[in-house]
XYZ file of C-alpha atoms in Angstrom:
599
model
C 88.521 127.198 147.968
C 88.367 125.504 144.506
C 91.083 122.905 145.614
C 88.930 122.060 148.645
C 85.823 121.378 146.646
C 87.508 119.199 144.357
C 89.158 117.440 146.767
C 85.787 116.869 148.587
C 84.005 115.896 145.515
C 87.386 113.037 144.618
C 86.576 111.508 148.322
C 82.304 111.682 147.837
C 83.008 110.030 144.500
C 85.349 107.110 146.267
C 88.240 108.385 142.733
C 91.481 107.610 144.278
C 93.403 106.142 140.902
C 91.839 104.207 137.793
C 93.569 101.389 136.655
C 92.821 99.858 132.316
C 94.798 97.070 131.364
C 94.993 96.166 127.752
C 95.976 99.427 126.251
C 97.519 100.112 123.843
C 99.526 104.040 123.363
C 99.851 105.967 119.652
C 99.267 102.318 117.757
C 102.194 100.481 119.432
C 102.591 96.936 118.548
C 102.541 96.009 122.588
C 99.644 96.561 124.830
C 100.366 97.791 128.099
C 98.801 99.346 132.010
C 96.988 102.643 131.895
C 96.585 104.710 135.322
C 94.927 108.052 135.718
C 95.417 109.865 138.888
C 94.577 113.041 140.084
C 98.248 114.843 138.663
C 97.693 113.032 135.559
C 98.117 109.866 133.537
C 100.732 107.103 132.567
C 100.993 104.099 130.733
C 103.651 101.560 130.774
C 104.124 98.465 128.497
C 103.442 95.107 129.627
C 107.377 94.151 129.170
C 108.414 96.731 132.077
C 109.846 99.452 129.568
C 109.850 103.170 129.878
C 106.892 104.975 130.778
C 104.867 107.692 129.031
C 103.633 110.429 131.621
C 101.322 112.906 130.642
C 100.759 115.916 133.172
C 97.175 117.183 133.932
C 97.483 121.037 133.226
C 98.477 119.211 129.403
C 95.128 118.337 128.785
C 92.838 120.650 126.776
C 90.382 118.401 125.014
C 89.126 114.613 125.100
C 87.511 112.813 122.698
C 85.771 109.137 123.161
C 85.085 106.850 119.883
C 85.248 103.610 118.395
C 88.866 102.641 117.632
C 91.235 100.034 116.047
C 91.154 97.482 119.112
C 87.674 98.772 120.702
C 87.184 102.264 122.050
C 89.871 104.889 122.179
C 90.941 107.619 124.371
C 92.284 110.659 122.208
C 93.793 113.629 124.197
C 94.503 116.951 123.165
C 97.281 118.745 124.620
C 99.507 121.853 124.896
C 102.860 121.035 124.100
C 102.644 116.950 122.709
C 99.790 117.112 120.366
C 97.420 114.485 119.908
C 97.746 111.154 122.114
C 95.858 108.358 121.562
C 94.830 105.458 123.934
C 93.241 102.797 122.374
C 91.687 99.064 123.739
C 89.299 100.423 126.114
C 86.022 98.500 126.879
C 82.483 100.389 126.023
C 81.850 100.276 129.731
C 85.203 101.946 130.212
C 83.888 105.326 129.093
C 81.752 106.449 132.723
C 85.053 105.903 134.133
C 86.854 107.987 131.977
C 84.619 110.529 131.840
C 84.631 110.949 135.758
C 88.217 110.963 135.816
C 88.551 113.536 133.420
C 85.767 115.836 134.976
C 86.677 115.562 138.356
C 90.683 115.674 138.082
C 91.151 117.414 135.123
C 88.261 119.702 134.556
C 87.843 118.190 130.636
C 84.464 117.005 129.482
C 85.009 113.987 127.527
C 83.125 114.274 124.506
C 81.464 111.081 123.008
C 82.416 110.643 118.655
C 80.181 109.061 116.372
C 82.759 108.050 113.254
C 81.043 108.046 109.649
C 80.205 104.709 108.442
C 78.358 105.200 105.361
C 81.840 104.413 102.999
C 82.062 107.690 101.196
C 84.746 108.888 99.628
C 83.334 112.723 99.099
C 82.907 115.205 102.258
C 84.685 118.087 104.129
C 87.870 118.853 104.899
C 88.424 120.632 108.037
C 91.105 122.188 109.885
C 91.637 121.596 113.152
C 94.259 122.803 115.900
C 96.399 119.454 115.777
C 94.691 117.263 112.610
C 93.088 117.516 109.577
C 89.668 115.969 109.715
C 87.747 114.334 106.604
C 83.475 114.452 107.348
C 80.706 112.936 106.207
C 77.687 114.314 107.078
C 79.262 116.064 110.333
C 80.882 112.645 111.581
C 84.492 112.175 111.174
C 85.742 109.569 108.423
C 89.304 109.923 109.213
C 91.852 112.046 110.768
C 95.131 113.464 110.435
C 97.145 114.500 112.558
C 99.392 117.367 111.320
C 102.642 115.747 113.268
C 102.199 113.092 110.953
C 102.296 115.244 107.500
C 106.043 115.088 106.059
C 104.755 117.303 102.473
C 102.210 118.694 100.370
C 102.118 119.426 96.701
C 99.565 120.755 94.404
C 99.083 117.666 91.943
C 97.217 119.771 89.607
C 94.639 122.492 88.988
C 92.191 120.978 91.580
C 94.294 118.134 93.658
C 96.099 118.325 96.675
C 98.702 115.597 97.434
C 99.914 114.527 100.849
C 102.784 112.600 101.885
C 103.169 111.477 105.232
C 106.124 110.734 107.509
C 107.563 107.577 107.219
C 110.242 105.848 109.986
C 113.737 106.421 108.849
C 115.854 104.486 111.567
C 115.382 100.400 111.488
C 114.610 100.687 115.268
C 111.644 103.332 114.881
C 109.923 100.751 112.093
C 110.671 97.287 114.706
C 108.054 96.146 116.958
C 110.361 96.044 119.689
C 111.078 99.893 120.053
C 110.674 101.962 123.065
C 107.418 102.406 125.017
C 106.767 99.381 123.347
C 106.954 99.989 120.071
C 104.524 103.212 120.602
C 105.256 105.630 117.726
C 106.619 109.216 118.781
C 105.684 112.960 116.917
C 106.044 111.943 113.467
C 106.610 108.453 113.387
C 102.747 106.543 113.742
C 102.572 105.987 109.786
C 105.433 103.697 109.958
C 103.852 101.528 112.921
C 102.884 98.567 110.198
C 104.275 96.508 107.657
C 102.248 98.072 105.319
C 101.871 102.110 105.418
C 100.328 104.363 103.367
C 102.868 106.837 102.320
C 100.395 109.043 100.324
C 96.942 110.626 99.913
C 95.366 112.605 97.263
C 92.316 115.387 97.664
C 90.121 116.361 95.018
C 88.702 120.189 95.738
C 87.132 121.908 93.083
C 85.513 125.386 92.686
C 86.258 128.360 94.552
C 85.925 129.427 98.167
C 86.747 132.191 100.526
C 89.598 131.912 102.906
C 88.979 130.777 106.661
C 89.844 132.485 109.883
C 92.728 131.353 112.119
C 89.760 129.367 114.099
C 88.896 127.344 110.933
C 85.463 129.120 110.354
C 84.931 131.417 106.627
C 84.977 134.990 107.151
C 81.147 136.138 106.983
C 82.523 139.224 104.409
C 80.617 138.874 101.157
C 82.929 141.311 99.562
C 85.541 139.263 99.976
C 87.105 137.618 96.781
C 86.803 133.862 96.428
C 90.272 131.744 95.494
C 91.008 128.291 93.739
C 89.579 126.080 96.831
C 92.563 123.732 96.077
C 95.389 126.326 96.674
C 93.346 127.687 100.041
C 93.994 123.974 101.150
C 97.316 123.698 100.265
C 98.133 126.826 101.698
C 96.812 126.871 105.064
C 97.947 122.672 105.249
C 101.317 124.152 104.572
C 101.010 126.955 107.696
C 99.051 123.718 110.273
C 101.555 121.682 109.109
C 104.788 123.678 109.461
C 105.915 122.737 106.189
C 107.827 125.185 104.663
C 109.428 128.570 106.425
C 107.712 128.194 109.382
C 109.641 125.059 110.158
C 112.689 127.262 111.696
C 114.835 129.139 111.134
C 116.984 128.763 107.955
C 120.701 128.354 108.258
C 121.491 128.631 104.394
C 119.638 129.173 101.256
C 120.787 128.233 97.676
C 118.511 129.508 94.395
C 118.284 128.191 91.553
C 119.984 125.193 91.406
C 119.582 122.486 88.710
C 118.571 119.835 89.475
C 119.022 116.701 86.713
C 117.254 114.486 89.340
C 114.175 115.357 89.088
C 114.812 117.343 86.424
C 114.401 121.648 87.080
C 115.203 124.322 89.127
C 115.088 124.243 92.961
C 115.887 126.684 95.843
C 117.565 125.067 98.234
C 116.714 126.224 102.253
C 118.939 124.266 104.941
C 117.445 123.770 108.546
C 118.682 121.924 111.571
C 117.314 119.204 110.645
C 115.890 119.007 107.483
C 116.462 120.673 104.288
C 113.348 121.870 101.647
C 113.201 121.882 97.533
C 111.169 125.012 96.623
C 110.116 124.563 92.669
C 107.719 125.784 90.825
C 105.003 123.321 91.261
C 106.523 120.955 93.514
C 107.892 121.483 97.445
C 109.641 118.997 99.050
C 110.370 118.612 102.787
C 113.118 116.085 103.110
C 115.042 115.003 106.688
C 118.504 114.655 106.908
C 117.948 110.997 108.192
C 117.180 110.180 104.592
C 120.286 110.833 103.723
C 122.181 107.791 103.327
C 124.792 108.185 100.466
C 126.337 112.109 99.563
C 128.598 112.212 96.511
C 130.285 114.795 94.951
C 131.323 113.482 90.992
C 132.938 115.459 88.795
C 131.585 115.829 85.008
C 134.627 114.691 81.998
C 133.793 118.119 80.489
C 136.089 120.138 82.831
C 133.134 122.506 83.705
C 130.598 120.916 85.643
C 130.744 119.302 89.084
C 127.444 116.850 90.236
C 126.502 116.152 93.800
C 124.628 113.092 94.075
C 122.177 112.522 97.113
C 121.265 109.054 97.941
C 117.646 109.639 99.630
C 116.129 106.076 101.655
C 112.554 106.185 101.721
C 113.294 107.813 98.323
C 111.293 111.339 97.297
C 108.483 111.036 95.694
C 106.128 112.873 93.141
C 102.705 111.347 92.178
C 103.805 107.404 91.252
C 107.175 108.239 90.392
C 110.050 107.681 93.354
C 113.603 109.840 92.729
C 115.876 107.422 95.559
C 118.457 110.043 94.686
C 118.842 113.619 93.931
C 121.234 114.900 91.059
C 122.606 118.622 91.157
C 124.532 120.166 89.071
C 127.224 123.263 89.316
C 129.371 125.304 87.326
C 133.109 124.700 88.746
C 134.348 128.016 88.089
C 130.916 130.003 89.966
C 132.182 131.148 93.511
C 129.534 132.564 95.900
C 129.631 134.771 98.990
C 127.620 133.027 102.094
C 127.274 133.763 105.720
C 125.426 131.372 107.315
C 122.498 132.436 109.612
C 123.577 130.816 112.740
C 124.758 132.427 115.981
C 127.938 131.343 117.987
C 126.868 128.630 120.347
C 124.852 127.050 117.091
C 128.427 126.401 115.294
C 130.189 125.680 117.997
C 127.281 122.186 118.303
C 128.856 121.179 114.876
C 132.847 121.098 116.508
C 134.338 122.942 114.324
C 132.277 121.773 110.573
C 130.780 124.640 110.022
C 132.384 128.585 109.298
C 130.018 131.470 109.528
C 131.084 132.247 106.400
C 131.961 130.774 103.134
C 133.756 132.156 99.877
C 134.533 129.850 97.701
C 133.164 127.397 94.854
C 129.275 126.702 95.046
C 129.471 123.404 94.652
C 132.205 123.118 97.499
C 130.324 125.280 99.980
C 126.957 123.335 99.579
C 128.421 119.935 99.966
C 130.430 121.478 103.217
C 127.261 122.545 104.437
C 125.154 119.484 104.028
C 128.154 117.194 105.058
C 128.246 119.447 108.580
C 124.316 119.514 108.709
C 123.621 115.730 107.625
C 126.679 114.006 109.377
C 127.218 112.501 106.152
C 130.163 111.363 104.885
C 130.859 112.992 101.356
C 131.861 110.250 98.690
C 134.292 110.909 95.480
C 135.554 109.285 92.801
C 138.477 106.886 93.330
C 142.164 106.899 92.892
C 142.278 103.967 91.497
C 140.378 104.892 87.834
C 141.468 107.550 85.312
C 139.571 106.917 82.213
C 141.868 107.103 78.978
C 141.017 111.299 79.114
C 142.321 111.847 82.264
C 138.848 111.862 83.935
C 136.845 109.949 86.888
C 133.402 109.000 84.589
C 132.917 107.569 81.079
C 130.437 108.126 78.735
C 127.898 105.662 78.578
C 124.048 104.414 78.392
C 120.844 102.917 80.103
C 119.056 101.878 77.403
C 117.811 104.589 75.699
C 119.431 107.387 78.542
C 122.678 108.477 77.916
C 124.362 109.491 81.325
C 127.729 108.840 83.045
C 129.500 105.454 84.827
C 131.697 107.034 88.208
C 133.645 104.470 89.126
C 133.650 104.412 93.532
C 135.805 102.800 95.806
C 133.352 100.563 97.159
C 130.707 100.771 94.076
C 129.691 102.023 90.952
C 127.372 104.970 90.461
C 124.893 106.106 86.809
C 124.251 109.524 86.544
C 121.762 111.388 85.917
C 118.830 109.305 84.773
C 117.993 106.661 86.160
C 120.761 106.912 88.617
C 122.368 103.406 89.692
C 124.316 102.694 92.369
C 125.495 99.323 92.711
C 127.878 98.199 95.052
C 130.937 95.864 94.829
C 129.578 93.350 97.362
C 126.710 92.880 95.214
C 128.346 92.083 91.980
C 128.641 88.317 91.025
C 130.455 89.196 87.846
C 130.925 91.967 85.137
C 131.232 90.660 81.582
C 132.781 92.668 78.499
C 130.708 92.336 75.120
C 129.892 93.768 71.565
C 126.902 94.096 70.251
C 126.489 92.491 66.766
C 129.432 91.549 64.075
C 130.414 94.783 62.216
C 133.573 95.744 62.115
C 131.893 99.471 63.091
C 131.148 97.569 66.814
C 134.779 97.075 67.681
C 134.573 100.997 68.638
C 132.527 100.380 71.492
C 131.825 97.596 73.765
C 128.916 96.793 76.587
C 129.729 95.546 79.904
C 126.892 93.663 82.117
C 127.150 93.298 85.600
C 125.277 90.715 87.273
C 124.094 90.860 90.274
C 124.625 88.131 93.377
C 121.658 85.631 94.654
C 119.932 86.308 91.340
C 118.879 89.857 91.790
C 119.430 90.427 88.363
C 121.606 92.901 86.155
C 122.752 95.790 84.702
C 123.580 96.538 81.268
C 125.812 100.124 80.105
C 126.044 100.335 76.521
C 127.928 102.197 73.903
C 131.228 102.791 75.777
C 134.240 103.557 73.871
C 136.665 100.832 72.897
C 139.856 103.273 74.555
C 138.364 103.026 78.159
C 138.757 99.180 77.632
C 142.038 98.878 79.090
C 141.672 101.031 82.295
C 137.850 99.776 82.927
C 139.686 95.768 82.881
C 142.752 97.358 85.366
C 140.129 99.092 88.028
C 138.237 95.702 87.991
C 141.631 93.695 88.791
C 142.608 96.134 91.483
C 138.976 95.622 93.199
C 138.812 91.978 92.977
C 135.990 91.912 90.340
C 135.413 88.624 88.741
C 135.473 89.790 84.918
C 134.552 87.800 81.802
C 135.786 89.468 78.343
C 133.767 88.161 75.834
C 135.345 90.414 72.845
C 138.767 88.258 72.600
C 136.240 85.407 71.025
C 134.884 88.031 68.682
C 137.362 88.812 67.770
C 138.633 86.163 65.142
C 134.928 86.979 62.891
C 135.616 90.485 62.553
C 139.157 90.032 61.347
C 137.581 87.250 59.095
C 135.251 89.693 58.239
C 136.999 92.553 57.707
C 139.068 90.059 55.271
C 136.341 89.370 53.674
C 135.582 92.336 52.678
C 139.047 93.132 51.628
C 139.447 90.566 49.337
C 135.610 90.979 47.848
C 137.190 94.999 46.780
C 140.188 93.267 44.946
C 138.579 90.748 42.794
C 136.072 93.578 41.755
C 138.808 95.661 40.641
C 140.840 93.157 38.632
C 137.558 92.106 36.641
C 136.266 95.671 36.015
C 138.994 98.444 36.245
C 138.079 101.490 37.687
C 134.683 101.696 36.415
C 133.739 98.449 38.973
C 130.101 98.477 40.555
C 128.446 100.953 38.429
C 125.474 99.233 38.842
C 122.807 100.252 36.007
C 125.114 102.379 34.213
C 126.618 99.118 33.170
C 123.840 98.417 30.732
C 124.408 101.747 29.246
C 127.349 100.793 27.009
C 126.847 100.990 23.132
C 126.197 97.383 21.757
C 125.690 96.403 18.377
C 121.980 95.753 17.713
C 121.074 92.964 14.906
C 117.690 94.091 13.909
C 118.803 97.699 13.542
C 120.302 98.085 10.096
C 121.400 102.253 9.129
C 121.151 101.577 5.383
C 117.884 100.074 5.116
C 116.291 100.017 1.994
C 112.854 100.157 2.998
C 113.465 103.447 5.010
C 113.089 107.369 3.066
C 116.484 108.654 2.040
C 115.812 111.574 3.331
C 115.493 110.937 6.711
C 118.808 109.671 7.338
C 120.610 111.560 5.029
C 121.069 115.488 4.981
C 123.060 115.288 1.206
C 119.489 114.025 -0.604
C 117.739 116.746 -2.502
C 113.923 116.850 -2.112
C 111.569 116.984 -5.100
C 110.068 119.847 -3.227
C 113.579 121.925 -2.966
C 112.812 124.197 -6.104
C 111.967 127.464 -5.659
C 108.280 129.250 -5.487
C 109.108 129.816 -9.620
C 109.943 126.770 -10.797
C 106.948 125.740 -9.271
C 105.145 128.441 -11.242
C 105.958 127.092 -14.337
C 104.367 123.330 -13.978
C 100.624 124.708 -14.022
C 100.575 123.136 -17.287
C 99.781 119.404 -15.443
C 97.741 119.237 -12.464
C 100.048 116.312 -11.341
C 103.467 115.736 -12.435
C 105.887 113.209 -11.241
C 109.005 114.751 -9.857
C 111.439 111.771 -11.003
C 111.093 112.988 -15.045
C 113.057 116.268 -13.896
C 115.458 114.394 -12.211
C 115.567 112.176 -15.612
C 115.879 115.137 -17.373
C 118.804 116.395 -16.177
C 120.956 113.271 -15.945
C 120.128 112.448 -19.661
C 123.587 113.572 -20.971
C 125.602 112.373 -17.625
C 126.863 108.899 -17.282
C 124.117 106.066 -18.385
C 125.207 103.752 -16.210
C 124.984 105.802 -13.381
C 121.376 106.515 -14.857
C 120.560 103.295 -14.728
C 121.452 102.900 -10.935
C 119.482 106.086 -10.168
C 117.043 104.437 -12.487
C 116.496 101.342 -10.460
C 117.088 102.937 -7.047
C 114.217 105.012 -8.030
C 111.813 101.992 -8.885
C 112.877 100.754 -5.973
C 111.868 103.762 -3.640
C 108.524 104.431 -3.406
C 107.352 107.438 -5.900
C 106.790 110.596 -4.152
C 104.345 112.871 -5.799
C 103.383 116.608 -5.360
C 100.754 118.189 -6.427
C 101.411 121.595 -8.150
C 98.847 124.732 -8.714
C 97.266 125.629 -11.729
């Protein structure tokens, strides 16, 4: 009965098919011809490509607003998501609508987008986008299809990363459906894409119901607002666990690159960083270089992932992830995949592993990724034995692997630089001691001008096999450190010969410096025997006037003041009078020294 009165109502209304040229499907680069019909829609490009279907009982919801190239057609449906139609004309829309009421059952719903600029409003969650209002119009949407990550940026700020094209022919103009971007892939349709948006959400709020509206219990307890977004654009967005089911998990690993601790969940086809503050959804179509270097210390291994677009956090970009293992920890793992899942990977994969963790994780991601895994070459042993030397990046200390089709720096900033690239590599020392002949710098320049790269500080024994790997690879190689050479032996001559002459002036006791000056010297205008100097200060033999005892002191009360030379007269009266009359004069001579006695 229903059929009947539809079909009726298509012939009163005269609807037999609605033709809209000029459209253009999910921001392709090439317009093409729209249909509806009663069993649903298509579109096909201008050129005479494939052609996008869309079946009627798909449809759930349609939406009518301004778009990019006029007015736009967005669909909601069951199993595709969101589909967008955009270059209608505004008299286009009584057209629509009827088609979509009278075929489809859908009331098309007219959109007024917010014009008014702002950058503050609501955040809401819909079934297939995230939708950013002002004043109850819609700024900008989302759609989740088109969310690769999320991180919490800080206490209050939500980041989001969106998914980027990562095959040449998904970012060219000239892909399929003319150039119409699939589930994930609209961000890439320009030249210039934004890769990443940040949300500021302060204060607290109560968490929302399944259908996006806030639980009316006031008892409930309120939450960080920014962690309620994150959390519930991490469930609409299936970032995360609900992504799949997880074939292996790894905990813990360190990770150099960026630097902390990460567990490690493998999908089918993506893989996911769990850290502390940062999660990181990353497909294995980034992958475009796995390596697996082992450390000179005999007890670490690193696996090296080349990532292209490269991972980023806030406005810093990691192109490659740095791991590191323990070569001697061995882990137990049975992967969580059923027959028929291994048997797609011919052979790759083993439902179980025992063995080396650093082996079993680059056996999984080589099966998983299709990559090829990438290890040091034959060619190079460094004068230890091992495949990397010891180097620097400026200020970074780190490690040079030498490839067999390029060179890689580990861990920070990784380098990779392949041979194709490299105009020349020149050998050097940095400055003129004769300390700098126990390292050397090379520099490797780069072709068409692209610049070049500088490691530092390598030791002078990895000279000789660095110089024999070049030959053997055809590198053009300047060695700059036979012309140095001649100046250090000069100066190291130099030096020599400066020791020798100082040793034939001085002796042993050569270059004391200021002790030099210490040396006893005779002094002119000191004279020991001066005349004009007291007797008894230089000499302990000389007898003091004063030397007599408390008695003899006694016995002078007789004169208040007595000279002390007549005593000293006295006594030498019967002794020698020549030697009196030295004394005699020496006395005149000195000046007289009285005391002054007691009464």
């Amino acid at each position: 009965m229903y059929f009947k009165r539809r079909e009726l109502l298509r012939r009163l209304l005269g609807l037999t098919l609605e033709t809209f040229e000029q459209i253009y499907l999910d921001v392709s680069h090439h317009p093409g011809k729209c249909r509806l019909a009663e069993n649903g829609l298509g579109w096909r490009p201008a050129g005479g490509s494939d052609t996008f279907t869309l079946d009627r009982a798909n449809i759930v919801t349609a939406q009518w607003s301004r778009g990019c190239r006029g007015y736009e057609l967005k669909l909601y449906t069951s199993t595709t998501g969101v589909v967008q139609l955009d270059g209608f004309a505004e008299e286009d829309m009584a057209r629509v609508g009827k088609c979509m009421k009278v075929w489809y059952g859908v009331t098309l719903e007219h959109k007024e987008h917010a014009l008014r600029g702002w950058n503050w409003g609501k955040g809401e969650f819909g079934k297939y986008e995230l939708v950013f209002s002002v004043h109850n119009r819609p700024a900008f949407d989302i759609p989740f299809t088109e969310i690769s990550n999320t991180n919490l940026a800080g206490k209050n700020e939500v980041s989001v990363e969106l998914s980027l094209p990562t095959k040449e022919e998904d970012a060219a103009a000239n892909g399929i459906l003319g150039g119409a971007r699939p589930r994930g892939k609209k961000a890439g349709a320009g030249q210039d894409q934004l890769v990443e948006m940040r949300f500021y959400i302060p204060g607290l709020a109560k968490k929302e119901d399944g259908d996006g509206s806030v639980d009316g219990d006031d008892d409930q307890e309120e939450h960080n607002a920014a962690n309620l977004f994150y959390n519930t654009l991490v469930d609409k967005a299936e970032i995360g666990d609900v992504a799949g089911d997880t074939f292996a998990t790894f905990q813990d690993v360190l990770h150099l690159t960026p630097r902390g601790r990460f567990g490690i969940d493998l999908y089918a086809n993506s893989f996911r960083l769990r850290g502390k503050t940062y999660d990181y959804k990353i497909q294995y179509d980034s992958i475009k270089k796995f390596m697996v270097l082992p450390k000179p210390d005999d007890l670490h291994n690193l696996i090296t992932i080349g990532l292209d677009p490269p991972l980023r956090q806030g406005q810093t970009r990691y192109p490659f992830l740095v791991m590191q293992f323990k070569r001697d920890e061995e882990i137990e793992l049975d992967l969580n995949m059923t027959e028929e899942q291994l048997d797609k990977y011919e052979g790759k994969l083993q439902a179980h592993y025992e063995a080396p963790i650093h082996a079993v994780v680059a056996a999984v991601f080589r099966a998983l990724s299709g990559k090829k895994v990438v290890t040091p070459s034959k060619d190079f042993s460094s004068f230890h034995q091992q495949a990397g030397v010891k180097c620097s990046v400026k200020a970074n200390e780190g490690l040079l692997f030498c490839l067999d089709k390029s060179f890689m720096f580990v861990p920070k900033p990784a380098t990779y630089i392949a041979f194709e690239n490299i105009a020349s590599i020149t050998m050097s020392r940095v400055g003129g001691n004769v300390s700098a002949s126990r390292t050397f710098d090379i520099t490797m320049t780069l072709k068409g001008g692209a610049g070049e790269h500088q490691f530092s500080n390598i030791n002078r024994e990895e000279q000789s096999s660095l110089e024999e790997f070049f030959k053997v690879k055809n590198i053009r190689t300047k060695n700059e450190m036979v012309d140095d050479s001649s100046a250090l032996i000069a100066a190291a001559l130099q030096d020599e010969g400066m020791g020798s002459s100082d040793e034939e002036l001085v002796g042993p006791r050569a270059d004391r410096g200021s002790a030099d000056e210490d040396e006893e010297s005779v002094d002119d205008d000191f004279h020991a025997s001066s005349e004009s100097d007291p007797e008894e200060e230089y000499n302990s033999q000389h007898e003091s006037s004063g030397a007599g005892s408390d008695a003899e002191m006694a016995d002078a009360d007789a004169d208040a003041d007595v000279d002390v030379d007549v005593d000293d007269k006295a006594k030498d009266k019967d002794g020698d009078k020549d030697g009196y009359k030295v004394d005699q004069d020496e006395d005149k001579k000195r000046p007289a020294k009285k005391v002054k006695v007691r009464k």
